[in-house]
Coordinates of C-alpha atoms in Angstrom, one line a residue:
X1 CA -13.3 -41.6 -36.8
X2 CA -12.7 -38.1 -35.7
X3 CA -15.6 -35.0 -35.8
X4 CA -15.7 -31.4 -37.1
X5 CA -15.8 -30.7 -33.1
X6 CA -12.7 -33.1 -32.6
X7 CA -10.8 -30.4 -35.0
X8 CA -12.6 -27.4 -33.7
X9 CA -11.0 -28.2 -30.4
X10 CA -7.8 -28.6 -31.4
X11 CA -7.5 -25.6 -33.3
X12 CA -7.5 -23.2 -30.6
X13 CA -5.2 -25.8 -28.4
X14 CA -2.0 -25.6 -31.4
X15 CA -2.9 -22.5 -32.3
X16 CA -0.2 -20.5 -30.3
X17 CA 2.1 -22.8 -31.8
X18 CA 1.9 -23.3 -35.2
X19 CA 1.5 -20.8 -38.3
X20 CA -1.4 -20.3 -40.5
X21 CA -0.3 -21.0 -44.2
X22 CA -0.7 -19.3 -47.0
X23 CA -2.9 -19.8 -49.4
X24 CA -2.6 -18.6 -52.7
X25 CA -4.2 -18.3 -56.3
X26 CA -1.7 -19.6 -59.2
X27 CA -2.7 -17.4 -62.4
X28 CA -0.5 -19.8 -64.4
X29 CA -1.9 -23.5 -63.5
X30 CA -5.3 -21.7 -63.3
X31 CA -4.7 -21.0 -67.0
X32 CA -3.0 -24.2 -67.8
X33 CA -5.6 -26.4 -66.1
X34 CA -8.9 -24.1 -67.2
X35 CA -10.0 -23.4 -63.8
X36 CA -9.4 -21.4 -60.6
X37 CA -6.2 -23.6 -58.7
X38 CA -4.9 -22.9 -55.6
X39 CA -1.8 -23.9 -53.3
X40 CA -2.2 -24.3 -50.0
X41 CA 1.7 -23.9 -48.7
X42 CA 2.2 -26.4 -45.9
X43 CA 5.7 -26.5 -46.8
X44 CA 5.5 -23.1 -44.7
X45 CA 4.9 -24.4 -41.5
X46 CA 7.5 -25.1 -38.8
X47 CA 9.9 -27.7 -39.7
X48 CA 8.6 -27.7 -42.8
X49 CA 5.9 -29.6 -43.2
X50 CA 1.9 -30.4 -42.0
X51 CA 3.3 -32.8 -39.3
X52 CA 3.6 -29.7 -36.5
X53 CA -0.1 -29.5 -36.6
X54 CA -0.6 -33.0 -35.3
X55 CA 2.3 -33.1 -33.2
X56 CA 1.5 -30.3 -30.7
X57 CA -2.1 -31.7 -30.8
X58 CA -0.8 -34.9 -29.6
X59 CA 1.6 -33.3 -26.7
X60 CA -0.6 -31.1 -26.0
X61 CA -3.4 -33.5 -25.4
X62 CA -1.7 -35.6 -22.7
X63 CA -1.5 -34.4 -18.8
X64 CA 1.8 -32.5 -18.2
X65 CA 3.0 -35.0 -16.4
X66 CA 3.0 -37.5 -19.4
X67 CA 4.6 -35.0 -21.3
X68 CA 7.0 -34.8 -18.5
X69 CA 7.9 -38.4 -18.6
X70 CA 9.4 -38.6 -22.0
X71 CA 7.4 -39.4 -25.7
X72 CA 9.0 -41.9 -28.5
X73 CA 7.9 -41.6 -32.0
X74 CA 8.9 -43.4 -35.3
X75 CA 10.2 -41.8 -38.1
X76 CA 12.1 -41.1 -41.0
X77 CA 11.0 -38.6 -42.2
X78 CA 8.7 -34.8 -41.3
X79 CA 7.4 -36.6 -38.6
X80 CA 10.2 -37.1 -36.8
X81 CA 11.5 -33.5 -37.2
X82 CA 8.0 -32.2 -35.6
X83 CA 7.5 -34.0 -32.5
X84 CA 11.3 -33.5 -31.7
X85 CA 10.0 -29.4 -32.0
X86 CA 6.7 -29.7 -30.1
X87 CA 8.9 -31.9 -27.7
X88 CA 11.0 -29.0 -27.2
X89 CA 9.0 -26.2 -27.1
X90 CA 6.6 -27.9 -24.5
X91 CA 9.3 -29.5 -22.7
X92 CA 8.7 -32.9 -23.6
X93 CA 11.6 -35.2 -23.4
X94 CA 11.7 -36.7 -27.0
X95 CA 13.7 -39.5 -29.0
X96 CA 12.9 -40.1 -32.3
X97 CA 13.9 -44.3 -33.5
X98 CA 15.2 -44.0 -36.9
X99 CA 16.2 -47.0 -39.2
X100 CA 20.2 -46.3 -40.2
X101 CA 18.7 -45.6 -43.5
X102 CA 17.3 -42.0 -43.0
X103 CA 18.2 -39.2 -44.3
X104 CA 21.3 -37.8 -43.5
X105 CA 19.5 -34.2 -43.7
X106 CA 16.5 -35.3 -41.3
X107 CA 18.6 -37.3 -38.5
X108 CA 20.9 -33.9 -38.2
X109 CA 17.3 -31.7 -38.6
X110 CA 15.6 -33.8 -35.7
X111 CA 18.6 -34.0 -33.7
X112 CA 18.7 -29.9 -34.1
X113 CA 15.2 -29.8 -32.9
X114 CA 16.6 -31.3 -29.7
X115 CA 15.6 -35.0 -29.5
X116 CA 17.4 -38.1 -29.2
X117 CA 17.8 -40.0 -32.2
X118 CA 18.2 -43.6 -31.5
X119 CA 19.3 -45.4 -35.1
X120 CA 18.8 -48.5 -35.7
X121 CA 19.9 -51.3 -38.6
X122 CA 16.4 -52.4 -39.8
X123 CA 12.8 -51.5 -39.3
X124 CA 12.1 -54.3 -36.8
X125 CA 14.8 -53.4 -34.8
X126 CA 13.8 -49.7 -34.7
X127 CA 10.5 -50.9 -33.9
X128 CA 11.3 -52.8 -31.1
X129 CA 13.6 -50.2 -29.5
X130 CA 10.2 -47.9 -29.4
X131 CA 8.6 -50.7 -27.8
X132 CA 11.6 -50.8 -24.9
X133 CA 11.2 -47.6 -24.3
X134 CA 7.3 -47.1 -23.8
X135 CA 7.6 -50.3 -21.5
X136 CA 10.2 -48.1 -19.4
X137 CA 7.4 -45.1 -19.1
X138 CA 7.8 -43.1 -22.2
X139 CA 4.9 -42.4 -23.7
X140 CA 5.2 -44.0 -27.9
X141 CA 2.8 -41.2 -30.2
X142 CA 2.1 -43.0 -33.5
X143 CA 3.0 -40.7 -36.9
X144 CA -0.4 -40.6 -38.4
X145 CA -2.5 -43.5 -37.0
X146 CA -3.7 -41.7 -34.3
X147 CA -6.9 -39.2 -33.3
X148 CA -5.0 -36.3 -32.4
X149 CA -2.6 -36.4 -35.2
X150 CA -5.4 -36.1 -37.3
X151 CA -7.9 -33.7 -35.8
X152 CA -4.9 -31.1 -35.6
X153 CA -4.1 -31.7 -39.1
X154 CA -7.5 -30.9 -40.1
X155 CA -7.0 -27.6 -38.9
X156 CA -5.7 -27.1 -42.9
X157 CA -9.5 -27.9 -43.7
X158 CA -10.4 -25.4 -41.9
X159 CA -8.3 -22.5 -43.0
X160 CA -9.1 -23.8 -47.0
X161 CA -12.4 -22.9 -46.3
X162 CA -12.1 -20.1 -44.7
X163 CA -9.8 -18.8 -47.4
X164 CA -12.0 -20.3 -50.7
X165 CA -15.3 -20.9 -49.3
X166 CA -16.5 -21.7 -52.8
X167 CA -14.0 -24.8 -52.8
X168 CA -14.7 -27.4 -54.8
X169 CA -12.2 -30.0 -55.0
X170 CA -9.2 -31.0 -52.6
X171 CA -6.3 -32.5 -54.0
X172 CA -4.6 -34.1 -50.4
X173 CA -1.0 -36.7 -50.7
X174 CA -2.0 -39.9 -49.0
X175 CA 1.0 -41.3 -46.9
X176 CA -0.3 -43.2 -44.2
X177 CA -3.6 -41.1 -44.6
X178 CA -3.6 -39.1 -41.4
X179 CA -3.6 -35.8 -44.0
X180 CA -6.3 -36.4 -46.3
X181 CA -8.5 -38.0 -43.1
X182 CA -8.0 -34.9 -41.2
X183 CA -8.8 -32.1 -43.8
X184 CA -11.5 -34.4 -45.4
X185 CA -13.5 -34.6 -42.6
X186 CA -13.4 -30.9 -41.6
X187 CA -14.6 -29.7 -45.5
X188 CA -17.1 -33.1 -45.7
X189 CA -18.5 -31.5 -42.9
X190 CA -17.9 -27.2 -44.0
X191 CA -18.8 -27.9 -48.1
X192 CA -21.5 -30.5 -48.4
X193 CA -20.2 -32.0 -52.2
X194 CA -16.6 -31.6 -51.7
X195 CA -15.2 -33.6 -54.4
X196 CA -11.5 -35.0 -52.4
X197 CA -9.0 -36.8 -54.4
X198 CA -6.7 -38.7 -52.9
X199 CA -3.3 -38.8 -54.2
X200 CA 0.2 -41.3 -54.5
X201 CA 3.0 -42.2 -56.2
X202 CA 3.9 -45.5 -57.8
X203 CA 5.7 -47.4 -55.1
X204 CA 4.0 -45.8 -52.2
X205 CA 0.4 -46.8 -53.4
X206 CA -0.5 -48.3 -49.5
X207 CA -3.8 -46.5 -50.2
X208 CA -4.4 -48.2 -53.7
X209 CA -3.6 -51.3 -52.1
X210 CA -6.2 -51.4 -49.2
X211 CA -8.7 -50.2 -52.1
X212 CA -8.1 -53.2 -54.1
X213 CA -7.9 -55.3 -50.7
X214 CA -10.9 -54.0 -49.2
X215 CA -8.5 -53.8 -46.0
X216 CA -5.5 -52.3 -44.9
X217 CA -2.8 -54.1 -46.0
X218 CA 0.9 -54.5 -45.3
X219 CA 2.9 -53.0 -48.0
X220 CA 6.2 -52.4 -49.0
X221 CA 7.2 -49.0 -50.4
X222 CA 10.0 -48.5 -53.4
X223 CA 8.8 -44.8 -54.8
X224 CA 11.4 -42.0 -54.4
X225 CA 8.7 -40.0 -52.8
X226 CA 10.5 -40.8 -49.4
X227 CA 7.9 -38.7 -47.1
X228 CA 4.7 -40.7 -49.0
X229 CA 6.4 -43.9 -48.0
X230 CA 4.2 -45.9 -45.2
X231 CA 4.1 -49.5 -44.7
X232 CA 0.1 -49.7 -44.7
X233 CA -2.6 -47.0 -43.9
X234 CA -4.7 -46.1 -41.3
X235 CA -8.1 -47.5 -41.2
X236 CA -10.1 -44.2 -41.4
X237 CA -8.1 -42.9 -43.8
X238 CA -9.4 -46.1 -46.2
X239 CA -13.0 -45.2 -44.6
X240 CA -12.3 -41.6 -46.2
X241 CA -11.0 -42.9 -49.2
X242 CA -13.8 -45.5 -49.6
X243 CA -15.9 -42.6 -50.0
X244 CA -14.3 -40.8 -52.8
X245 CA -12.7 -44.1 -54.8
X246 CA -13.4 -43.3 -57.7
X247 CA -11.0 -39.9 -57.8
X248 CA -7.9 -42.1 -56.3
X249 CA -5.2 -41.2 -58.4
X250 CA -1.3 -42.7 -58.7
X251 CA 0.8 -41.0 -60.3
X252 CA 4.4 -42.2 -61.0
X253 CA 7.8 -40.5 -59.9
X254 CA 8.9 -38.7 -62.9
X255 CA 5.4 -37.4 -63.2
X256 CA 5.8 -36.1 -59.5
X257 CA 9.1 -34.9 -60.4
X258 CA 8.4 -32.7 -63.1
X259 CA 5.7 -31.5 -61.1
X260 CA 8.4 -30.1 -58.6
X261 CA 10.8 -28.7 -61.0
X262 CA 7.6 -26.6 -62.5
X263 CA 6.8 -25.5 -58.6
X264 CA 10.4 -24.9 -58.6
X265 CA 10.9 -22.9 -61.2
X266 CA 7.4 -21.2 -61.8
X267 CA 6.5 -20.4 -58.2
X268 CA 9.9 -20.6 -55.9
X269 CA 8.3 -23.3 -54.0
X270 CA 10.8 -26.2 -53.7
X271 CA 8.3 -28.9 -52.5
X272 CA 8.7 -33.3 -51.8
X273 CA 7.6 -35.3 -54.1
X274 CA 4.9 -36.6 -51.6
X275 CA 3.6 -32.6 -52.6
X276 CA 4.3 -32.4 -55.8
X277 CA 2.0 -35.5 -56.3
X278 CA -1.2 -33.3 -56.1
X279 CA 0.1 -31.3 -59.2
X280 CA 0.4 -34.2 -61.1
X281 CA -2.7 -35.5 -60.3
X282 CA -4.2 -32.3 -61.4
X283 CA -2.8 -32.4 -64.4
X284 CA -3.8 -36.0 -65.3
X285 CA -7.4 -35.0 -63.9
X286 CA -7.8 -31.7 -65.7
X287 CA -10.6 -33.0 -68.0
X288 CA -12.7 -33.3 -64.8
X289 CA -12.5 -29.8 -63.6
X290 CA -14.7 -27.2 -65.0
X291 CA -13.6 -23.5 -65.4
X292 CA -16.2 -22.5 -62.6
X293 CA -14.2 -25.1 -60.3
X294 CA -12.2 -24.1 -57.5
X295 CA -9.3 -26.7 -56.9
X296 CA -6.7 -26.8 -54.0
X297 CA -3.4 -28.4 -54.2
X298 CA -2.3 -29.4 -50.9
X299 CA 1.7 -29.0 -50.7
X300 CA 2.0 -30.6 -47.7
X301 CA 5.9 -30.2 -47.1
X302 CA 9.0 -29.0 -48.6
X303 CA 12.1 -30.9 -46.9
X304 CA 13.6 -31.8 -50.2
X305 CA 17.6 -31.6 -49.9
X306 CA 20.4 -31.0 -52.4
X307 CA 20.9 -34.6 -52.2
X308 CA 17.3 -35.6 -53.1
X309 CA 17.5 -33.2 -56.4
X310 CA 20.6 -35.2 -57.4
X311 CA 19.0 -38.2 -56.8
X312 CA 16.1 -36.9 -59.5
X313 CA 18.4 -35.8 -61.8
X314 CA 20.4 -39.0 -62.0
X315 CA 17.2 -41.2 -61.7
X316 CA 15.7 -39.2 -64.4
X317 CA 18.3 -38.2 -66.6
X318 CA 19.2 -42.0 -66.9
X319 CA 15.7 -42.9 -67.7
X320 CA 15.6 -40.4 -70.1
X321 CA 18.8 -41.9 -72.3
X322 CA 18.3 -43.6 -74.8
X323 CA 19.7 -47.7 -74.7
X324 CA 22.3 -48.6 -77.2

């Protein structure tokens, strides 16, 4: 398990690289939920997401001449597009495996970002081509179960407090868990109290399923929150959550969704699913906050494409009609 001084280090080493977020005060879901709510705008950062954060702390971390020798990483998704970025910018020679399934939008973002994308037909497959290429020297960085990924994403601890020190809840997306890991254990250690809930979507409940478990388990993900999507979770991140089980929270898609239409439309902020989550779970929640609470939304990324709003309208609208 990482430390408060594992992220106090890193946060001077990514610095130069990555942006503080904002963080703001929402008058109107301060009003709506009866207490003082906040967004913490990850979907700000470079490439549009939290994953830079982690990224450069894992390149960054290894001797140049590691860097020099070429890293692999696995992805899909926001990972993918950050490491091909902190590849470039440190002069890391980077290919990203990709199932043939990803998204057209993230293969040509990662690609932009200047690594090589390698696809592949099916998840083993991809797997295995990562494999072939750490046995011929590349160095193979793991997308959220791994120390450095999370100690530089707990950096976004670190600025919550410093922007609300009075925070009294964190509402953190749980993927694979390198997220709510890395900013729980920075405020666990800043706010002693911190109530952290820990937040999915139906169909990309890894989390939930390691509760129930006891154990990470292998799982198989169907939710349209694409970026929430791991195939189990690290084990910390179930030590976190172990800790605050009784405010894990699953919400389903079209809850998510019409949490990112209001961000949409209310605040400008087109967010992921895997974001928009937090909302939802607020709103479920909201009978647990008091008004002298101070809640922050984590919106942990924003590449959501054209395509993907389609996808929401059809999936929705359709659910939504009525069956002859």
């Amino acid at each position: 398990m990482i430390t408060l001084d594992d992220i106090l280090a890193a946060r001077p080493r990514i610095a130069p690289y990555v942006r503080r977020t904002p963080l703001e005060r929402s008058r109107t879901l301060s009003t709506e939920l009866g207490t003082h709510v906040y967004l913490k705008c990850e979907l700000f950062q470079r490439t549009g997401s939290f994953k830079p954060r982690g990224a450069f702390n894992q390149l960054l971390s290894l001797a140049p001449d590691e860097r020099a020798g070429g890293v692999v990483g696995v992805s899909g998704g926001n990972y993918a597009q950050a490491l091909a970025d902190a590849g470039r910018t440190l002069g890391a020679p980077t290919t990203i495996c990709m199932p043939d399934t990803a998204p057209r939008a993230s293969v040509e973002a990662t690609r932009a970002y200047g690594a090589t994308v390698e696809l592949s037909p099916t998840f083993p497959e991809v797997f295995a081509r990562a494999e072939a290429l750490r046995a011929a020297g590349a160095r193979l960085l793991h997308p959220f179960d791994d120390a450095h990924q999370m100690a530089g994403v707990g950096t976004i601890g670190l600025e919550i407090h410093e922007a609300v020190p009075q925070v009294t809840d964190a509402v953190i997306s749980i993927g694979g868990g390198g997220l709510i890991t890395g900013i729980a254990v920075a405020l666990e250690a800043l706010v002693p109290g911190i109530r952290v809930w820990g937040v999915e979507t139906e169909g990309a409940h890894a989390m939930g399923a390691a509760l129930a478990a006891g154990r990470v388990v292998p799982f198989t993900p169907t939710s349209l929150a694409r970026t929430l999507s791991a195939p189990y979770v690290a084990e910390d991140a179930l030590t976190v959550m172990q800790r605050h089980a009784e405010r894990h929270v699953v919400v389903s898609d079209r809850e998510a969704f019409e949490a990112a239409r209001f961000l949409l439309e209310r605040t400008k902020l087109n967010t992921e699913l895997a974001a928009s989550c937090t909302l939802a779970a607020a709103r479920r929640m909201r009978h647990r906050f008091g008004p002298d609470d101070h809640v922050v939304l984590v919106i942990c990324g924003g590449n959501v494409s054209l395509d993907d709003w389609m996808t929401y309208a059809r999936t929705f609208a359709a659910a939504a009609t009525p069956r002859s």
